[in-house]
Amino acid sequence: MAEKTLQTLFHETLRDIYYAERKILKSLPKMARAAQSPDLKAAFEKHREQTEGQIERLQQVFEIIGKPARGKTCDAIEGILAEGDEIAEEYKDTAALDAGLLAAAQAVEHYEITRYGTLKRWAEVMGLKDAVKLLDETLQEESQTDEDLTAIADAVINAEALQPAA
């Protein structure tokens, strides 16, 4: 059995987030369709476009480390996305739907922020300067998306969720 090193861990984590990003890309249109708020729909659509670029950057990181761009099943993102689907179903046609969808989206963002932050640090330690730049760009996008979602929640969605459906 090959020795497990930081390089091994980096590659495995890269495969994990690559799988996650591809699953997220597939789920964002469904979330946008389920959202009632035009602002939330727009945020999901914007993030879908960003996710396409993030997947391309991950492919570049795979190239940097000389490995094929292949994902491995990420149980964490499967669970987070399943919770989002459950919220969409259980809160359909309620005032709280968008608050639930937004919370599910932020759970996704927080997972991504954690993964990209870790990968960026490890890339720094391993001297992968080009990978650091690519990972940092995505980390900044994910952090901004999280802030944007919070602003949408604070502006209208959470207050509207307090009211019974009309």
PDB file of C-alpha atoms in Angstrom:
ATOM      1  CA  MET A   1       0.000   0.000   0.000  1.00  0.00           C
ATOM      2  CA  ALA A   2       1.322   3.444  -0.953  1.00  0.00           C
ATOM      3  CA  GLU A   3       2.325   5.792   1.817  1.00  0.00           C
ATOM      4  CA  LYS A   4      -0.309   8.388   2.676  1.00  0.00           C
ATOM      5  CA  THR A   5       1.132  11.906   2.434  1.00  0.00           C
ATOM      6  CA  LEU A   6      -0.190  15.456   2.258  1.00  0.00           C
ATOM      7  CA  GLN A   7      -0.024  15.133  -1.542  1.00  0.00           C
ATOM      8  CA  THR A   8      -2.289  12.069  -1.317  1.00  0.00           C
ATOM      9  CA  LEU A   9      -4.700  13.897   0.958  1.00  0.00           C
ATOM     10  CA  PHE A  10      -4.670  16.941  -1.333  1.00  0.00           C
ATOM     11  CA  HIS A  11      -5.522  14.778  -4.352  1.00  0.00           C
ATOM     12  CA  GLU A  12      -8.313  12.927  -2.518  1.00  0.00           C
ATOM     13  CA  THR A  13      -9.815  16.197  -1.254  1.00  0.00           C
ATOM     14  CA  LEU A  14      -9.564  17.677  -4.735  1.00  0.00           C
ATOM     15  CA  ARG A  15     -11.481  14.686  -6.083  1.00  0.00           C
ATOM     16  CA  ASP A  16     -14.092  15.187  -3.347  1.00  0.00           C
ATOM     17  CA  ILE A  17     -14.746  18.859  -4.151  1.00  0.00           C
ATOM     18  CA  TYR A  18     -14.700  18.153  -7.893  1.00  0.00           C
ATOM     19  CA  TYR A  19     -17.505  15.641  -7.407  1.00  0.00           C
ATOM     20  CA  ALA A  20     -19.315  18.090  -5.121  1.00  0.00           C
ATOM     21  CA  GLU A  21     -19.094  20.976  -7.604  1.00  0.00           C
ATOM     22  CA  ARG A  22     -20.482  18.833 -10.397  1.00  0.00           C
ATOM     23  CA  LYS A  23     -23.413  17.737  -8.190  1.00  0.00           C
ATOM     24  CA  ILE A  24     -24.015  21.346  -7.132  1.00  0.00           C
ATOM     25  CA  LEU A  25     -24.034  22.424 -10.787  1.00  0.00           C
ATOM     26  CA  LYS A  26     -26.843  19.935 -11.454  1.00  0.00           C
ATOM     27  CA  SER A  27     -28.866  20.986  -8.402  1.00  0.00           C
ATOM     28  CA  LEU A  28     -28.742  24.777  -8.829  1.00  0.00           C
ATOM     29  CA  PRO A  29     -31.303  24.975 -11.675  1.00  0.00           C
ATOM     30  CA  LYS A  30     -33.738  22.960  -9.559  1.00  0.00           C
ATOM     31  CA  MET A  31     -33.184  25.298  -6.606  1.00  0.00           C
ATOM     32  CA  ALA A  32     -33.710  28.326  -8.849  1.00  0.00           C
ATOM     33  CA  ARG A  33     -37.000  26.886 -10.118  1.00  0.00           C
ATOM     34  CA  ALA A  34     -38.177  26.179  -6.556  1.00  0.00           C
ATOM     35  CA  ALA A  35     -37.313  29.665  -5.245  1.00  0.00           C
ATOM     36  CA  GLN A  36     -40.133  32.188  -5.058  1.00  0.00           C
ATOM     37  CA  SER A  37     -38.012  35.329  -4.619  1.00  0.00           C
ATOM     38  CA  PRO A  38     -36.653  36.826  -7.850  1.00  0.00           C
ATOM     39  CA  ASP A  39     -33.491  37.834  -5.961  1.00  0.00           C
ATOM     40  CA  LEU A  40     -32.935  34.294  -4.716  1.00  0.00           C
ATOM     41  CA  LYS A  41     -33.606  32.847  -8.194  1.00  0.00           C
ATOM     42  CA  ALA A  42     -31.037  35.274  -9.617  1.00  0.00           C
ATOM     43  CA  ALA A  43     -28.501  34.342  -6.924  1.00  0.00           C
ATOM     44  CA  PHE A  44     -28.875  30.645  -7.749  1.00  0.00           C
ATOM     45  CA  GLU A  45     -28.503  31.348 -11.475  1.00  0.00           C
ATOM     46  CA  LYS A  46     -25.403  33.485 -10.878  1.00  0.00           C
ATOM     47  CA  HIS A  47     -23.869  30.773  -8.728  1.00  0.00           C
ATOM     48  CA  ARG A  48     -24.538  28.184 -11.430  1.00  0.00           C
ATOM     49  CA  GLU A  49     -22.471  30.265 -13.851  1.00  0.00           C
ATOM     50  CA  GLN A  50     -19.719  30.665 -11.254  1.00  0.00           C
ATOM     51  CA  THR A  51     -19.737  26.932 -10.556  1.00  0.00           C
ATOM     52  CA  GLU A  52     -18.962  26.219 -14.209  1.00  0.00           C
ATOM     53  CA  GLY A  53     -15.835  28.376 -13.882  1.00  0.00           C
ATOM     54  CA  GLN A  54     -14.948  26.742 -10.575  1.00  0.00           C
ATOM     55  CA  ILE A  55     -15.069  23.315 -12.197  1.00  0.00           C
ATOM     56  CA  GLU A  56     -12.740  24.571 -14.938  1.00  0.00           C
ATOM     57  CA  ARG A  57     -10.304  25.877 -12.307  1.00  0.00           C
ATOM     58  CA  LEU A  58     -10.384  22.519 -10.511  1.00  0.00           C
ATOM     59  CA  GLN A  59      -9.526  20.823 -13.797  1.00  0.00           C
ATOM     60  CA  GLN A  60      -6.516  23.140 -14.048  1.00  0.00           C
ATOM     61  CA  VAL A  61      -5.423  22.161 -10.526  1.00  0.00           C
ATOM     62  CA  PHE A  62      -5.626  18.491 -11.513  1.00  0.00           C
ATOM     63  CA  GLU A  63      -3.372  19.316 -14.481  1.00  0.00           C
ATOM     64  CA  ILE A  64      -0.903  21.090 -12.180  1.00  0.00           C
ATOM     65  CA  ILE A  65      -0.542  17.960 -10.036  1.00  0.00           C
ATOM     66  CA  GLY A  66      -0.454  15.679 -13.079  1.00  0.00           C
ATOM     67  CA  LYS A  67      -3.621  13.755 -12.266  1.00  0.00           C
ATOM     68  CA  PRO A  68      -6.795  13.183 -14.292  1.00  0.00           C
ATOM     69  CA  ALA A  69      -9.817  15.281 -13.286  1.00  0.00           C
ATOM     70  CA  ARG A  70     -11.982  12.639 -11.635  1.00  0.00           C
ATOM     71  CA  GLY A  71     -14.338  12.991  -8.733  1.00  0.00           C
ATOM     72  CA  LYS A  72     -15.013  10.615  -5.910  1.00  0.00           C
ATOM     73  CA  THR A  73     -18.367  10.369  -4.206  1.00  0.00           C
ATOM     74  CA  CYS A  74     -18.740  13.065  -1.582  1.00  0.00           C
ATOM     75  CA  ASP A  75     -21.160  11.828   1.059  1.00  0.00           C
ATOM     76  CA  ALA A  76     -21.219  15.246   2.722  1.00  0.00           C
ATOM     77  CA  ILE A  77     -22.533  17.093  -0.334  1.00  0.00           C
ATOM     78  CA  GLU A  78     -24.968  14.261  -1.067  1.00  0.00           C
ATOM     79  CA  GLY A  79     -26.424  14.759   2.413  1.00  0.00           C
ATOM     80  CA  ILE A  80     -26.521  18.556   2.218  1.00  0.00           C
ATOM     81  CA  LEU A  81     -28.241  18.464  -1.175  1.00  0.00           C
ATOM     82  CA  ALA A  82     -30.717  15.826   0.033  1.00  0.00           C
ATOM     83  CA  GLU A  83     -31.635  18.119   2.927  1.00  0.00           C
ATOM     84  CA  GLY A  84     -32.222  20.929   0.436  1.00  0.00           C
ATOM     85  CA  ASP A  85     -34.521  18.682  -1.606  1.00  0.00           C
ATOM     86  CA  GLU A  86     -36.401  17.753   1.557  1.00  0.00           C
ATOM     87  CA  ILE A  87     -36.903  21.420   2.462  1.00  0.00           C
ATOM     88  CA  ALA A  88     -38.118  22.203  -1.067  1.00  0.00           C
ATOM     89  CA  GLU A  89     -40.692  19.424  -0.789  1.00  0.00           C
ATOM     90  CA  GLU A  90     -41.821  20.009   2.796  1.00  0.00           C
ATOM     91  CA  TYR A  91     -42.074  23.804   2.527  1.00  0.00           C
ATOM     92  CA  LYS A  92     -43.412  24.052  -1.019  1.00  0.00           C
ATOM     93  CA  ASP A  93     -45.975  26.866  -1.344  1.00  0.00           C
ATOM     94  CA  THR A  94     -45.152  28.309   2.093  1.00  0.00           C
ATOM     95  CA  ALA A  95     -43.701  31.662   3.085  1.00  0.00           C
ATOM     96  CA  ALA A  96     -40.772  29.820   4.672  1.00  0.00           C
ATOM     97  CA  LEU A  97     -39.712  28.023   1.469  1.00  0.00           C
ATOM     98  CA  ASP A  98     -37.142  30.606   0.380  1.00  0.00           C
ATOM     99  CA  ALA A  99     -35.666  30.847   3.884  1.00  0.00           C
ATOM    100  CA  GLY A 100     -35.197  27.078   3.852  1.00  0.00           C
ATOM    101  CA  LEU A 101     -33.712  27.030   0.358  1.00  0.00           C
ATOM    102  CA  LEU A 102     -31.375  29.853   1.280  1.00  0.00           C
ATOM    103  CA  ALA A 103     -30.239  28.032   4.424  1.00  0.00           C
ATOM    104  CA  ALA A 104     -29.595  24.889   2.376  1.00  0.00           C
ATOM    105  CA  ALA A 105     -27.596  26.921  -0.143  1.00  0.00           C
ATOM    106  CA  GLN A 106     -25.523  28.431   2.649  1.00  0.00           C
ATOM    107  CA  ALA A 107     -24.800  24.949   4.021  1.00  0.00           C
ATOM    108  CA  VAL A 108     -23.402  24.138   0.570  1.00  0.00           C
ATOM    109  CA  GLU A 109     -21.358  27.362   0.549  1.00  0.00           C
ATOM    110  CA  HIS A 110     -19.915  26.686   3.989  1.00  0.00           C
ATOM    111  CA  TYR A 111     -18.867  23.204   2.933  1.00  0.00           C
ATOM    112  CA  GLU A 112     -17.203  24.619  -0.178  1.00  0.00           C
ATOM    113  CA  ILE A 113     -15.475  27.394   1.796  1.00  0.00           C
ATOM    114  CA  THR A 114     -14.052  24.796   4.186  1.00  0.00           C
ATOM    115  CA  ARG A 115     -12.772  22.591   1.374  1.00  0.00           C
ATOM    116  CA  TYR A 116     -11.249  25.415  -0.682  1.00  0.00           C
ATOM    117  CA  GLY A 117      -9.641  26.989   2.376  1.00  0.00           C
ATOM    118  CA  THR A 118      -8.005  23.686   3.270  1.00  0.00           C
ATOM    119  CA  LEU A 119      -6.895  22.950  -0.291  1.00  0.00           C
ATOM    120  CA  LYS A 120      -5.421  26.434  -0.636  1.00  0.00           C
ATOM    121  CA  ARG A 121      -3.389  26.023   2.581  1.00  0.00           C
ATOM    122  CA  TRP A 122      -2.123  22.619   1.534  1.00  0.00           C
ATOM    123  CA  ALA A 123      -1.203  23.942  -1.921  1.00  0.00           C
ATOM    124  CA  GLU A 124       0.804  26.702  -0.210  1.00  0.00           C
ATOM    125  CA  VAL A 125       2.643  24.162   1.948  1.00  0.00           C
ATOM    126  CA  MET A 126       3.389  22.028  -1.124  1.00  0.00           C
ATOM    127  CA  GLY A 127       4.644  25.047  -3.113  1.00  0.00           C
ATOM    128  CA  LEU A 128       1.919  24.834  -5.769  1.00  0.00           C
ATOM    129  CA  LYS A 129       1.733  28.576  -6.443  1.00  0.00           C
ATOM    130  CA  ASP A 130      -0.468  28.313  -9.541  1.00  0.00           C
ATOM    131  CA  ALA A 131      -2.895  26.043  -7.704  1.00  0.00           C
ATOM    132  CA  VAL A 132      -2.988  28.490  -4.779  1.00  0.00           C
ATOM    133  CA  LYS A 133      -4.124  31.272  -7.130  1.00  0.00           C
ATOM    134  CA  LEU A 134      -6.843  29.120  -8.693  1.00  0.00           C
ATOM    135  CA  LEU A 135      -8.112  27.839  -5.343  1.00  0.00           C
ATOM    136  CA  ASP A 136      -8.048  31.315  -3.820  1.00  0.00           C
ATOM    137  CA  GLU A 137     -10.109  32.709  -6.682  1.00  0.00           C
ATOM    138  CA  THR A 138     -12.779  30.105  -6.034  1.00  0.00           C
ATOM    139  CA  LEU A 139     -12.572  30.597  -2.264  1.00  0.00           C
ATOM    140  CA  GLN A 140     -13.213  34.327  -2.745  1.00  0.00           C
ATOM    141  CA  GLU A 141     -16.216  33.613  -4.995  1.00  0.00           C
ATOM    142  CA  GLU A 142     -17.686  31.150  -2.500  1.00  0.00           C
ATOM    143  CA  SER A 143     -17.238  33.622   0.369  1.00  0.00           C
ATOM    144  CA  GLN A 144     -18.883  36.387  -1.665  1.00  0.00           C
ATOM    145  CA  THR A 145     -21.795  34.111  -2.566  1.00  0.00           C
ATOM    146  CA  ASP A 146     -22.286  33.333   1.122  1.00  0.00           C
ATOM    147  CA  GLU A 147     -22.314  37.070   1.929  1.00  0.00           C
ATOM    148  CA  ASP A 148     -24.750  37.743  -0.926  1.00  0.00           C
ATOM    149  CA  LEU A 149     -27.098  35.036   0.349  1.00  0.00           C
ATOM    150  CA  THR A 150     -26.974  36.516   3.847  1.00  0.00           C
ATOM    151  CA  ALA A 151     -27.847  39.940   2.428  1.00  0.00           C
ATOM    152  CA  ILE A 152     -30.847  38.476   0.569  1.00  0.00           C
ATOM    153  CA  ALA A 153     -31.980  36.700   3.737  1.00  0.00           C
ATOM    154  CA  ASP A 154     -31.635  39.860   5.829  1.00  0.00           C
ATOM    155  CA  ALA A 155     -33.286  42.144   3.281  1.00  0.00           C
ATOM    156  CA  VAL A 156     -36.582  40.307   2.912  1.00  0.00           C
ATOM    157  CA  ILE A 157     -36.657  36.526   3.014  1.00  0.00           C
ATOM    158  CA  ASN A 158     -36.330  35.843   6.739  1.00  0.00           C
ATOM    159  CA  ALA A 159     -38.943  38.445   7.644  1.00  0.00           C
ATOM    160  CA  GLU A 160     -41.337  37.098   4.997  1.00  0.00           C
ATOM    161  CA  ALA A 161     -40.835  33.565   6.356  1.00  0.00           C
ATOM    162  CA  LEU A 162     -42.448  34.660   9.630  1.00  0.00           C
ATOM    163  CA  GLN A 163     -45.787  35.175   7.888  1.00  0.00           C
ATOM    164  CA  PRO A 164     -48.232  32.419   7.016  1.00  0.00           C
ATOM    165  CA  ALA A 165     -48.678  31.814   3.282  1.00  0.00           C
ATOM    166  CA  ALA A 166     -51.202  34.129   1.637  1.00  0.00           C
TER     167      ALA A 166
END
